[in-house]
Amino acid sequence: MLEDKVKAVITAMDFDEKCMLITGATSLETSAIEKYDIPQINMSDGPHGIRRLIFPNMPERSQKINIKGGDTCFPTASAVGSSWNKSLAYQLGAALAKDCKEENIQVILAPGVNMKRTPHCGRNFEYFSEDPYLSGMMGAGFINGVQSEGVGTSLKHFAANNQEIQRGSINAEIDERSLREYYLRPFEYALENADPVSVMCAYNKLNGIWCSENRYLLTEILRDTWHYKGMVISDWGAVHDISKCIYAGLDYEMPHNPQIKELLSEALKAGTLTMEQIDNAAASVLKFIYTVSEMSRTQPKEAYSRDNQHNIAREIASETITLLRNDNNILPIDKTKCKKIAVLGRHAVDVMFMGGGSSKVTVGSENVDIPLDEIKKKIPEAQIDYFPLFQDGFRDVNVVDTVSNLDDDYEYILFFAGDNYCGDSETEDYDRDNLYLPNYMNSAISLASEKKKNVVLILQTGAAVLPRRWEKVPAILQMWYSGEAAGSALADILFGDVNPSGKLSETFMNIDRTDLDYPGDGKKVCYNEKWNSGYRYYDKHADQIWFPFGHGLSYTAFEYSDISIPEPHRCRDNFTLTLSCKIKNIGDRSGKEVVQLYIAPQDNITDRPLKELKRFEKIALEPGEGKEVFFDLNERDFAYYNTCLHSWHTERGHYDIMIGSSSRDIRLVSRIFVDNEKDYTILPKNAPMLA
Ligand code: BGC
């Protein structure tokens, strides 16, 4: 038994050896201890590909790095979240694990499932969604995929690391209910559906206590309530006092702490820590090392192929690109007819395909598909003219002239725009102070849309942007940071070789929120808005929405019908419920639809979101094809977190089950009555049953 083996080794170890286990050997490796045959485990960022780092005392593997070729750069999490495809997240994880194996990396420091409290957070591109369920389920898919190939994961950043400004000092003040229902919930969903070998704590404080020292988070919630059995690792440099961290439930400090022995022996002498607590931390690290090294024996299911990795990156990217607007169905471009296209904006060549910070992938430039080249490949006979307009982040002096004087016979104007090149506006450690694209870009977009028809705006950002004078632009594609295959995936969508099926994983608003306490007063940031972020807020402020959560167009259309809920529409304690609906592709192209199920309480006396996403399914349909989609729900899906009971509680009453194509495009509604014997709060027991 693994536990027995761990126990025997820890019992045999002296204090110094235990300390060696509790911190890294270097920045990304655990200590190998030959005497006990304990292997070294190599880690790497994460989450969209491998970040190769070279440190002077790193082992040979890192010295041999040959940057040419590099590792696969996959779409970032915000993009993957917009695929709403759990199997795709799994596929991404499995492919990423293959790169890890090639690089002798046993643990990838990913995924991140933090909520997007504000679109300003510089790391939103690294997170899946503003919704806990979507985020947690995509995170679980990713973890299961990576671990299926024998590589470990680290679910991060636990918890409430929702801004990068002062992330290493800020205190996030969050009430218990918002924590449990919103900020901790994606982690809980991920852990209910996957078993990552480690969880990484966040840098910030939560309710006055560093996350790394937060016993409520690391022990009461993670271990005692959620029964997590893996290792808890610090974010890099998040430890302030290792003895307090171990007391709280942290097992492993990264990077290497040269003072660990002195610090832990002082704590032992002072009686603030017991040897048993040190043993527990060391045992958890050892269990992690054994588990990961056992997992790493998993043989690859097929030989490694860099081309295959690229194709997977392309397939994933093409499911994430989101068609926001398509007036008069100007897209897709008909390859057989189109003769002349103008491509505007340097992002068509200097493509933004990843964000900055620790998630930056070491990818060889020869593996990056350039949009302009890929467009040309699609219609080699056509005339494609490229006008960069902006150089090195600044507008070309002739932008107005260039745009105004474009030939009249261009059938399409493909306008590429996005963040400044190379991840310096969406990156770790910084927030975005401005959610608009640069003014010079907005003016050029606006000018193009006034002068020309068939303008397609292609946005390369990792997170929501604010529109400025884009009303007349007939088609808008959100490309996200879609990884090394960005260009080919985009061309597939533009020319209809792939039917777009991305749906926004975060709300695109038309005005920035001013009601949030953000970024705080330098010491603390108070989440007074509670869980009202994303569509939970915008459902009550619909006038501030540009494109809603869950929105994304297709080149075909889907018809929803026949919502069916088993009789009687009355549920009792601990119930489960299976319901179904029918979806039909009523257009003339095959396509994929994301069927979204929301629950909306009707009789609540507690303050609750108007509705919450509880299930989704992505289905592929040929023209004319119909399918029945089934959803299983249970009592917990109807519950809120009650702070008097300190547990989840379901109010007796009516609930609308809403099924739709976006959070604001609900196609089917059916009402059920939930009868909870334990609910002392509201309706009389004989409340009417509804048909
Ligand atoms: C980031 C983590 C990352 C770690 C190791 C930290 O700065 O917050 O997400 O895994 O560095 O590179």
XYZ file of C-alpha atoms and ligand atoms in Angstrom:
703
model
C 0.000 0.000 0.000
C 1.221 3.465 -0.921
C 0.298 4.898 2.499
C 2.353 2.212 4.282
C 5.355 2.768 2.066
C 5.184 6.528 2.673
C 4.831 6.014 6.403
C 7.833 3.689 6.548
C 10.086 6.127 4.701
C 8.976 9.144 6.740
C 9.576 7.198 9.951
C 13.098 6.345 8.807
C 13.914 9.914 7.764
C 15.748 12.455 9.875
C 14.614 16.054 10.235
C 16.903 17.406 7.501
C 15.616 14.880 4.996
C 12.013 15.775 5.768
C 12.888 19.434 5.217
C 14.394 18.554 1.858
C 11.057 17.087 0.875
C 8.998 20.053 2.031
C 10.657 22.539 -0.312
C 11.883 22.331 -3.898
C 15.412 21.386 -4.863
C 15.399 24.332 -7.263
C 12.695 26.441 -8.814
C 10.827 23.659 -10.527
C 12.096 20.351 -9.179
C 11.486 18.306 -6.087
C 14.529 16.897 -4.258
C 15.689 13.452 -5.203
C 16.869 11.526 -2.117
C 18.994 8.626 -3.258
C 19.226 6.944 0.144
C 15.502 6.160 -0.017
C 15.324 5.837 -3.768
C 13.129 8.921 -4.005
C 13.105 10.239 -7.580
C 13.063 13.852 -8.648
C 9.866 15.292 -10.092
C 10.124 18.036 -12.720
C 7.400 20.633 -13.044
C 6.600 23.276 -15.621
C 4.029 25.923 -16.443
C 1.205 25.539 -17.831
C -1.582 25.866 -18.801
C -1.416 26.310 -22.596
C 1.874 24.663 -23.366
C 5.265 24.252 -21.813
C 7.298 27.171 -20.579
C 10.895 26.120 -20.619
C 13.071 27.852 -18.111
C 16.784 27.575 -17.666
C 18.335 27.903 -14.237
C 22.041 27.517 -13.515
C 21.647 24.513 -11.260
C 18.966 22.790 -13.254
C 19.635 19.270 -14.421
C 20.940 18.295 -17.783
C 17.559 18.100 -19.449
C 17.131 21.860 -19.301
C 20.584 22.564 -20.684
C 19.772 20.561 -23.777
C 16.875 22.762 -24.708
C 16.612 23.452 -28.355
C 14.160 26.284 -28.739
C 13.754 25.660 -32.434
C 10.559 23.680 -32.900
C 9.586 24.333 -29.342
C 6.518 22.990 -27.655
C 2.945 23.149 -28.787
C 1.130 26.355 -27.939
C -2.561 25.620 -27.431
C -5.379 28.178 -27.164
C -5.523 29.850 -23.759
C -8.124 28.886 -21.169
C -10.512 31.755 -21.953
C -10.652 30.417 -25.508
C -10.967 26.798 -24.448
C -13.762 27.801 -22.051
C -15.520 29.290 -25.072
C -15.562 25.927 -26.787
C -17.917 24.677 -24.052
C -16.619 21.259 -24.984
C -15.516 19.101 -22.060
C -13.995 16.442 -24.297
C -11.971 19.090 -26.065
C -10.534 20.208 -22.719
C -9.663 16.561 -22.121
C -8.086 16.276 -25.559
C -6.047 19.414 -24.937
C -4.854 18.030 -21.612
C -3.859 14.714 -23.176
C -1.953 16.463 -25.976
C -0.189 18.784 -23.548
C 0.857 15.764 -21.516
C 2.552 14.373 -24.625
C 4.741 17.465 -24.830
C 5.485 17.059 -21.109
C 6.629 13.512 -21.677
C 8.909 14.588 -24.483
C 10.470 17.159 -22.137
C 10.730 14.864 -19.107
C 8.209 16.962 -17.204
C 6.073 15.032 -14.755
C 3.741 17.785 -13.515
C 2.191 20.677 -15.412
C 1.237 23.640 -13.215
C -2.327 23.955 -14.464
C -5.268 24.468 -14.843
C -6.404 27.792 -13.379
C -10.084 27.961 -12.545
C -10.386 31.304 -10.744
C -13.511 33.338 -11.347
C -13.408 36.517 -13.399
C -14.578 39.099 -10.929
C -13.564 41.926 -13.212
C -12.535 41.917 -16.857
C -9.537 44.024 -15.826
C -7.689 41.085 -14.289
C -4.559 40.669 -16.408
C -4.711 36.921 -16.089
C -8.314 36.366 -17.170
C -7.030 34.778 -20.364
C -5.599 31.986 -18.187
C -8.999 31.251 -16.644
C -11.883 29.456 -18.297
C -14.957 31.464 -17.424
C -16.972 33.823 -15.249
C -19.189 30.881 -14.322
C -18.159 28.330 -11.663
C -19.773 25.347 -13.369
C -18.321 25.984 -16.825
C -14.938 26.720 -15.297
C -14.892 23.729 -12.979
C -16.050 21.295 -15.651
C -13.539 22.497 -18.235
C -10.862 22.348 -15.539
C -11.872 18.780 -14.702
C -11.747 17.799 -18.381
C -8.258 19.270 -18.660
C -7.009 17.504 -15.504
C -8.419 14.161 -16.568
C -6.864 14.530 -20.011
C -3.391 15.405 -18.711
C -3.441 12.717 -16.063
C -4.741 10.072 -18.496
C -1.334 10.285 -20.189
C 0.544 9.890 -16.928
C 1.385 13.519 -16.167
C 0.295 15.268 -12.969
C -1.559 18.586 -12.659
C -1.876 21.426 -10.179
C -5.262 23.054 -9.809
C -4.657 26.768 -9.168
C -4.842 29.467 -7.690
C -6.724 28.551 -4.541
C -8.411 30.987 -3.976
C -9.735 34.455 -4.799
C -6.729 35.522 -6.856
C -9.048 37.647 -8.954
C -6.769 40.557 -9.706
C -3.102 40.798 -10.500
C -2.646 44.299 -9.092
C -1.039 43.775 -5.686
C -1.788 40.079 -5.845
C 1.097 39.471 -3.439
C -0.264 41.732 -0.724
C -3.968 42.403 -1.234
C -6.556 41.097 1.207
C -9.722 39.878 -0.542
C -12.647 40.422 1.827
C -15.371 37.980 0.795
C -18.435 36.831 2.714
C -18.889 33.117 3.317
C -21.803 32.676 0.972
C -20.147 34.344 -2.020
C -17.058 32.286 -1.372
C -18.873 28.985 -1.288
C -21.266 29.713 -4.154
C -18.951 31.566 -6.472
C -15.254 31.851 -5.684
C -14.661 28.346 -4.288
C -17.288 26.576 -6.360
C -15.199 26.111 -9.558
C -12.525 24.370 -7.475
C -15.172 22.198 -5.888
C -16.674 21.273 -9.261
C -13.214 20.438 -10.596
C -12.430 18.273 -7.565
C -15.795 16.511 -7.760
C -15.014 15.512 -11.333
C -11.249 14.997 -11.305
C -8.434 14.216 -8.937
C -5.437 16.484 -9.557
C -2.257 15.358 -7.818
C -1.795 18.850 -6.405
C -3.634 22.064 -5.633
C -1.746 25.370 -5.678
C -2.634 28.072 -3.173
C -2.903 31.715 -4.219
C -0.676 34.711 -3.396
C -3.277 36.977 -1.830
C -4.876 37.106 1.586
C -8.410 35.895 2.051
C -10.340 37.581 4.857
C -7.152 38.799 6.483
C -5.088 35.609 6.221
C -2.630 34.671 3.477
C -4.091 31.878 1.366
C -0.898 29.926 2.070
C -1.610 30.177 5.811
C -5.351 29.927 5.605
C -6.498 26.938 7.619
C -10.119 27.547 6.690
C -9.218 27.200 3.005
C -6.530 24.535 3.074
C -7.843 22.300 5.816
C -11.467 22.988 6.696
C -12.668 23.351 3.121
C -10.182 21.505 0.949
C -9.427 18.529 3.162
C -12.264 18.219 5.662
C -15.205 19.288 3.524
C -14.109 18.280 0.040
C -11.944 15.333 1.164
C -9.029 16.265 -1.068
C -6.175 13.811 -0.549
C -3.434 15.237 -2.780
C -0.621 17.687 -2.102
C -1.040 21.394 -1.470
C 1.713 23.440 -3.053
C 2.428 27.136 -2.597
C 2.324 29.516 -5.494
C 5.898 30.558 -6.227
C 6.935 32.856 -3.406
C 3.520 32.830 -1.684
C 4.971 31.509 1.572
C 5.650 34.128 4.234
C 6.098 31.871 7.227
C 6.479 28.190 6.398
C 5.548 27.024 9.879
C 2.219 28.877 9.759
C 1.640 27.419 6.295
C 2.213 23.856 7.442
C -0.037 24.428 10.421
C -2.742 25.627 8.006
C -2.448 22.602 5.719
C 0.168 23.522 3.102
C 2.604 20.711 2.293
C 5.137 22.061 -0.106
C 6.920 25.371 -0.559
C 8.084 26.569 -3.982
C 10.608 27.646 -5.041
C 13.489 26.287 -2.923
C 13.647 27.834 0.537
C 17.265 27.711 1.755
C 16.228 28.517 5.335
C 13.641 25.837 5.762
C 15.571 23.794 8.342
C 16.216 26.756 10.641
C 12.646 27.983 10.341
C 11.031 24.640 11.063
C 13.347 23.795 13.960
C 12.629 27.208 15.515
C 8.896 26.517 15.184
C 9.362 23.121 16.814
C 11.272 24.697 19.699
C 8.681 27.425 20.113
C 5.927 24.813 20.103
C 4.051 26.473 17.255
C 4.395 23.333 15.162
C 4.623 19.659 16.072
C 6.793 16.993 14.488
C 3.576 15.236 13.520
C 2.526 18.228 11.438
C 5.923 18.294 9.727
C 5.664 14.558 9.131
C 2.223 14.998 7.588
C 3.484 17.634 5.167
C 6.529 15.535 4.223
C 4.321 12.458 3.817
C 1.992 14.343 1.514
C 4.930 15.425 -0.669
C 6.322 11.902 -0.709
C 2.957 10.470 -1.664
C 2.801 13.026 -4.473
C 6.284 12.035 -5.677
C 5.483 8.316 -5.638
C 2.098 8.836 -7.290
C 3.491 11.028 -10.029
C 6.453 8.787 -10.679
C 4.148 5.775 -10.897
C 1.832 7.691 -13.250
C 4.772 8.658 -15.415
C 5.303 5.014 -16.310
C 2.157 5.238 -18.444
C 3.214 4.468 -21.974
C 2.127 6.928 -24.684
C -0.807 5.555 -26.635
C 0.884 6.566 -29.876
C 4.257 7.872 -31.056
C 4.864 11.587 -30.558
C 4.299 13.676 -33.639
C 4.794 17.440 -33.615
C 2.535 17.725 -36.657
C -0.181 15.875 -34.882
C 0.164 18.196 -31.890
C -0.248 21.147 -34.225
C -3.352 19.622 -35.779
C -4.894 19.144 -32.344
C -4.098 22.778 -31.507
C -5.834 23.769 -34.746
C -8.896 21.659 -34.087
C -9.242 23.107 -30.596
C -8.735 26.673 -31.825
C -11.416 26.319 -34.461
C -13.967 25.338 -31.782
C -13.096 28.319 -29.629
C -13.266 31.175 -32.139
C -16.567 32.921 -31.489
C -18.718 34.576 -34.116
C -20.257 37.539 -32.320
C -22.043 39.260 -35.179
C -22.793 38.273 -38.773
C -25.251 40.745 -40.273
C -26.711 39.665 -43.590
C -24.730 36.439 -43.242
C -21.696 38.032 -44.869
C -19.633 35.147 -43.513
C -18.516 32.639 -44.590
C -16.630 33.935 -47.583
C -17.436 31.964 -50.707
C -14.096 30.626 -51.956
C -15.497 29.925 -55.378
C -16.676 33.475 -55.948
C -14.502 35.856 -53.983
C -11.810 37.515 -56.077
C -10.412 40.389 -54.033
C -9.877 40.871 -50.306
C -8.146 43.591 -48.306
C -6.478 42.465 -45.102
C -5.956 45.323 -42.669
C -3.974 45.521 -39.426
C -0.618 44.075 -38.460
C -2.241 41.428 -36.260
C -2.852 39.578 -39.532
C 0.871 38.863 -39.501
C 2.080 39.555 -35.958
C -0.645 37.376 -34.549
C -1.410 37.585 -30.825
C -1.822 33.951 -29.959
C -0.861 33.781 -26.284
C -0.696 35.992 -23.235
C 2.247 37.024 -21.097
C 3.703 35.839 -17.796
C 4.337 32.329 -16.576
C 1.945 30.833 -19.128
C 4.070 31.982 -22.045
C 4.908 28.996 -24.190
C 8.305 28.381 -25.744
C 7.081 27.768 -29.263
C 9.210 27.826 -32.385
C 8.063 30.515 -34.812
C 7.970 28.009 -37.680
C 5.019 26.348 -35.941
C 2.890 29.479 -35.824
C 0.244 29.753 -38.520
C 0.075 33.308 -39.791
C -3.491 34.436 -40.625
C -2.502 36.307 -43.790
C -0.684 33.267 -45.199
C -3.533 30.956 -44.306
C -6.091 33.225 -45.944
C -3.995 33.251 -49.107
C -3.785 29.459 -49.042
C -7.581 29.203 -48.977
C -8.047 31.206 -52.172
C -4.806 31.139 -54.101
C -6.442 32.580 -57.206
C -7.808 35.668 -55.480
C -6.055 38.987 -54.975
C -5.261 39.458 -51.296
C -3.766 42.833 -50.391
C -2.254 43.457 -46.994
C -2.126 46.849 -45.289
C -0.444 46.665 -41.866
C -1.721 50.149 -40.827
C 0.069 50.044 -37.486
C 3.736 49.565 -36.825
C 5.200 48.702 -33.446
C 2.008 49.592 -31.696
C 1.658 52.983 -33.367
C -0.578 53.966 -36.190
C 0.930 54.419 -39.536
C 0.838 58.079 -40.556
C -1.230 57.154 -43.564
C -3.968 55.121 -41.892
C -6.783 57.490 -42.847
C -5.595 57.755 -46.421
C -5.029 54.027 -46.723
C -8.467 53.121 -45.403
C -10.282 55.888 -47.275
C -8.637 55.050 -50.567
C -9.169 51.307 -50.543
C -10.388 50.152 -53.937
C -14.140 49.892 -54.228
C -14.014 46.401 -55.616
C -12.696 44.708 -52.480
C -15.370 42.181 -51.642
C -14.254 41.851 -48.049
C -12.240 43.991 -45.655
C -10.757 41.708 -42.998
C -9.745 44.033 -40.185
C -7.397 42.490 -37.617
C -7.140 44.222 -34.272
C -6.201 43.324 -30.751
C -3.860 43.760 -27.867
C -0.412 45.175 -28.273
C 1.923 42.595 -29.571
C 3.500 40.065 -27.293
C 1.408 39.706 -24.271
C 2.245 42.941 -22.567
C -1.322 44.081 -22.098
C -2.744 40.792 -20.838
C -0.233 39.268 -18.543
C 0.561 38.055 -15.056
C 1.330 40.609 -12.362
C -0.525 43.440 -14.118
C -4.141 44.286 -14.720
C -5.549 45.989 -17.775
C -6.234 49.599 -16.891
C -8.151 50.122 -20.097
C -10.534 47.660 -21.695
C -10.673 49.490 -25.016
C -8.394 48.804 -27.925
C -6.056 51.712 -28.642
C -7.821 54.775 -30.013
C -5.901 54.739 -33.269
C -7.193 51.206 -33.914
C -10.786 52.104 -33.051
C -10.708 55.115 -35.371
C -9.422 53.011 -38.230
C -12.059 50.293 -37.620
C -14.793 52.877 -37.493
C -13.555 54.575 -40.660
C -13.396 51.265 -42.512
C -16.946 50.375 -41.490
C -18.246 53.750 -42.637
C -16.558 53.615 -45.999
C -16.897 49.954 -46.857
C -19.371 47.116 -46.789
C -18.453 43.608 -45.715
C -16.013 44.593 -43.006
C -15.105 41.675 -40.746
C -13.506 42.693 -37.461
C -11.241 39.990 -36.090
C -10.353 40.516 -32.447
C -7.236 39.007 -30.922
C -7.655 39.468 -27.201
C -7.526 36.992 -24.356
C -10.527 38.468 -22.580
C -13.474 40.823 -23.017
C -12.891 44.174 -24.707
C -15.106 47.217 -24.862
C -16.467 48.267 -28.252
C -15.891 51.788 -29.475
C -17.654 52.983 -32.609
C -18.019 49.486 -33.991
C -21.803 49.710 -34.522
C -21.520 49.654 -38.296
C -19.160 46.696 -38.469
C -21.339 43.914 -39.912
C -19.299 40.904 -38.754
C -17.189 40.420 -35.646
C -15.143 37.362 -34.740
C -13.594 36.964 -31.309
C -10.458 35.011 -32.010
C -9.150 34.960 -28.420
C -5.527 33.965 -27.977
C -5.922 30.855 -30.004
C -2.479 29.289 -29.866
C 0.032 28.433 -32.584
C -2.646 27.326 -35.063
C -4.516 30.627 -34.720
C -4.124 31.544 -38.378
C -5.237 28.278 -39.937
C -8.135 27.875 -37.509
C -9.313 31.376 -38.321
C -9.078 30.759 -42.065
C -11.134 27.581 -41.617
C -13.871 29.672 -40.003
C -13.708 32.616 -42.403
C -14.170 30.377 -45.434
C -16.700 28.024 -43.870
C -14.524 24.895 -43.775
C -15.395 24.846 -40.102
C -18.714 26.143 -38.849
C -18.121 28.382 -35.803
C -19.360 26.909 -32.551
C -17.623 29.009 -29.886
C -19.844 30.640 -27.265
C -18.674 33.412 -24.975
C -17.351 32.064 -21.704
C -17.538 35.588 -20.315
C -19.875 38.509 -20.859
C -18.753 41.190 -23.292
C -20.141 44.388 -21.795
C -20.633 47.748 -23.468
C -19.542 49.830 -20.502
C -17.074 49.265 -17.716
C -18.473 48.567 -14.250
C -17.957 51.340 -11.746
C -19.737 49.828 -8.747
C -16.969 47.391 -7.754
C -14.476 48.025 -5.029
C -11.569 47.414 -7.356
C -8.587 47.318 -7.160
C -9.140 48.155 -3.483
C -7.437 50.659 -1.227
C -3.966 49.181 -1.482
C -4.503 46.860 1.472
C -7.873 45.300 0.955
C -10.481 44.833 -1.697
C -14.062 44.309 -0.525
C -16.285 42.068 -2.599
C -19.404 44.016 -1.618
C -21.125 42.960 -4.807
C -21.061 39.383 -3.441
C -21.427 36.824 -6.260
C -22.740 39.381 -8.722
C -20.099 39.046 -11.389
C -20.493 38.101 -15.017
C -24.012 37.237 -16.101
C -25.161 37.057 -12.485
C -24.706 40.840 -12.535
C -25.583 41.516 -16.176
C -28.876 39.616 -15.946
C -29.934 42.488 -13.691
C -28.261 45.134 -15.885
C -29.063 43.926 -19.365
C -28.556 47.390 -20.849
C -24.824 47.052 -20.122
C -24.401 43.920 -22.220
C -22.710 44.046 -25.596
C -22.775 40.275 -26.149
C -24.086 38.039 -23.379
C -22.501 35.066 -21.677
C -23.046 31.949 -23.772
C -23.534 33.879 -27.020
C -21.970 32.734 -30.272
C -23.381 32.445 -33.793
C -23.214 29.620 -36.272
C -23.529 29.453 -40.067
C -26.520 27.211 -39.496
C -29.543 27.476 -37.187
C -30.860 25.219 -34.455
C -34.415 24.623 -33.377
C -35.173 23.727 -29.761
C -38.306 21.805 -28.821
C -39.978 19.264 -26.563
C -38.582 19.996 -23.165
C -39.634 17.026 -21.144
C -39.556 16.662 -17.403
C -40.785 13.457 -15.785
C -44.062 13.614 -13.887
C -44.812 14.548 -11.215
C -43.077 17.888 -11.352
C -42.476 17.680 -7.679
C -39.191 16.705 -6.114
C -38.311 15.634 -2.617
C -35.110 15.554 -0.550
C -31.940 14.312 -2.255
C -33.791 13.938 -5.484
C -32.343 13.365 -8.896
C -34.124 14.335 -12.028
C -33.540 13.520 -15.686
C -34.931 15.844 -18.258
C -34.527 16.158 -21.965
C -35.151 18.369 -24.944
C -34.779 18.082 -28.684
C -32.418 20.048 -30.898
C -32.561 20.086 -34.663
C -30.217 21.569 -37.214
C -32.600 23.467 -39.505
C -29.951 24.996 -41.735
C -28.017 23.590 -44.639
C -24.601 23.108 -43.031
C -23.429 20.718 -40.406
C -22.703 22.467 -37.142
C -22.328 22.217 -33.399
C -24.612 23.744 -30.822
C -24.036 24.294 -27.113
C -27.251 23.539 -25.288
C -27.201 25.482 -22.020
C -29.348 24.679 -19.008
C -29.968 27.320 -16.354
C -32.001 27.079 -13.148
C -33.982 30.104 -12.022
C -35.594 30.086 -8.562
C -39.086 31.611 -8.523
C -40.186 31.661 -4.888
C -36.914 32.450 -3.143
C -36.915 34.594 -0.072
C -33.127 34.645 -0.096
C -31.260 36.890 -2.473
C -30.122 34.730 -5.376
C -28.865 35.150 -8.930
C -31.783 35.324 -11.371
C -30.476 32.154 -12.930
C -27.402 29.950 -12.853
C -25.813 27.649 -15.381
C -26.084 24.052 -14.177
C -25.474 21.893 -17.220
C -24.401 22.204 -20.842
C -23.815 19.840 -23.701
C -22.195 20.437 -27.069
C -23.718 18.421 -29.863
C -22.856 18.000 -33.516
C -25.700 17.886 -36.028
C -25.821 17.344 -39.755
C -28.290 19.460 -41.770
C -31.819 18.317 -40.945
C -30.617 16.068 -38.137
C -32.260 16.172 -34.705
C -31.139 14.747 -31.385
C -32.556 14.400 -27.938
C -30.298 15.789 -25.223
C -30.559 14.485 -21.651
C -29.582 16.251 -18.466
C -29.376 14.803 -14.970
C -29.950 17.243 -12.142
C -29.874 16.733 -8.416
C -30.935 18.602 -5.339
C -27.593 20.332 -4.961
C -28.147 22.064 -8.305
C -31.072 23.936 -6.750
C -29.355 24.818 -3.496
C -27.731 27.969 -2.173
C -25.230 28.183 0.667
C -26.977 29.030 3.909
C -24.698 30.835 6.331
C -26.809 30.020 9.408
C -26.757 26.320 8.648
C -23.209 26.497 7.224
C -24.328 24.149 4.530
C -26.113 23.938 1.208
C -29.837 24.359 1.468
C -32.689 24.005 -1.019
C -35.655 26.291 -0.627
C -39.040 24.750 -1.130
C -40.707 26.331 -4.132
C -40.926 26.658 -7.863
C -37.934 26.702 -10.169
C -37.758 27.418 -13.869
C -35.569 25.117 -15.896
C -34.386 27.261 -18.784
C -32.743 25.787 -21.832
C -31.180 28.029 -24.388
C -28.556 28.937 -26.882
C -27.097 31.688 -24.682
C -27.796 33.147 -21.254
C -30.102 35.692 -22.951
C -31.515 33.480 -25.661
C -33.625 31.042 -23.703
C -35.666 28.838 -26.001
C -37.465 26.475 -23.626
C -38.765 26.890 -20.092
C -40.427 24.433 -17.802
C -41.361 24.946 -14.178
C -40.956 22.387 -11.434
C -41.816 22.387 -7.787
C -39.194 21.307 -5.288
C -40.597 20.090 -2.020
C -37.970 20.101 0.661
C -39.167 18.649 3.979
C -36.239 20.297 5.727
C -37.043 23.764 4.498
C -38.533 25.804 7.262
C -38.419 28.976 5.271
C -41.187 29.567 2.811
C -44.230 28.091 1.170
C -46.863 25.988 2.893
C -46.405 22.279 2.361
C -49.461 22.033 0.181
C -48.240 24.571 -2.340
C -49.791 23.890 -5.726
C -48.221 21.478 -8.131
C -47.655 22.908 -11.563
C -48.135 21.259 -14.876
C 2.234 31.858 -11.028
C 1.822 30.394 -11.127
C 2.925 29.617 -11.760
C 4.179 29.771 -10.922
C 5.371 28.979 -11.419
C 3.587 32.020 -10.368
O 4.034 33.321 -10.519
O 1.263 32.564 -10.307
O 0.636 30.296 -11.875
O 2.554 28.274 -11.880
O 4.540 31.145 -10.923
O 5.910 29.543 -12.549
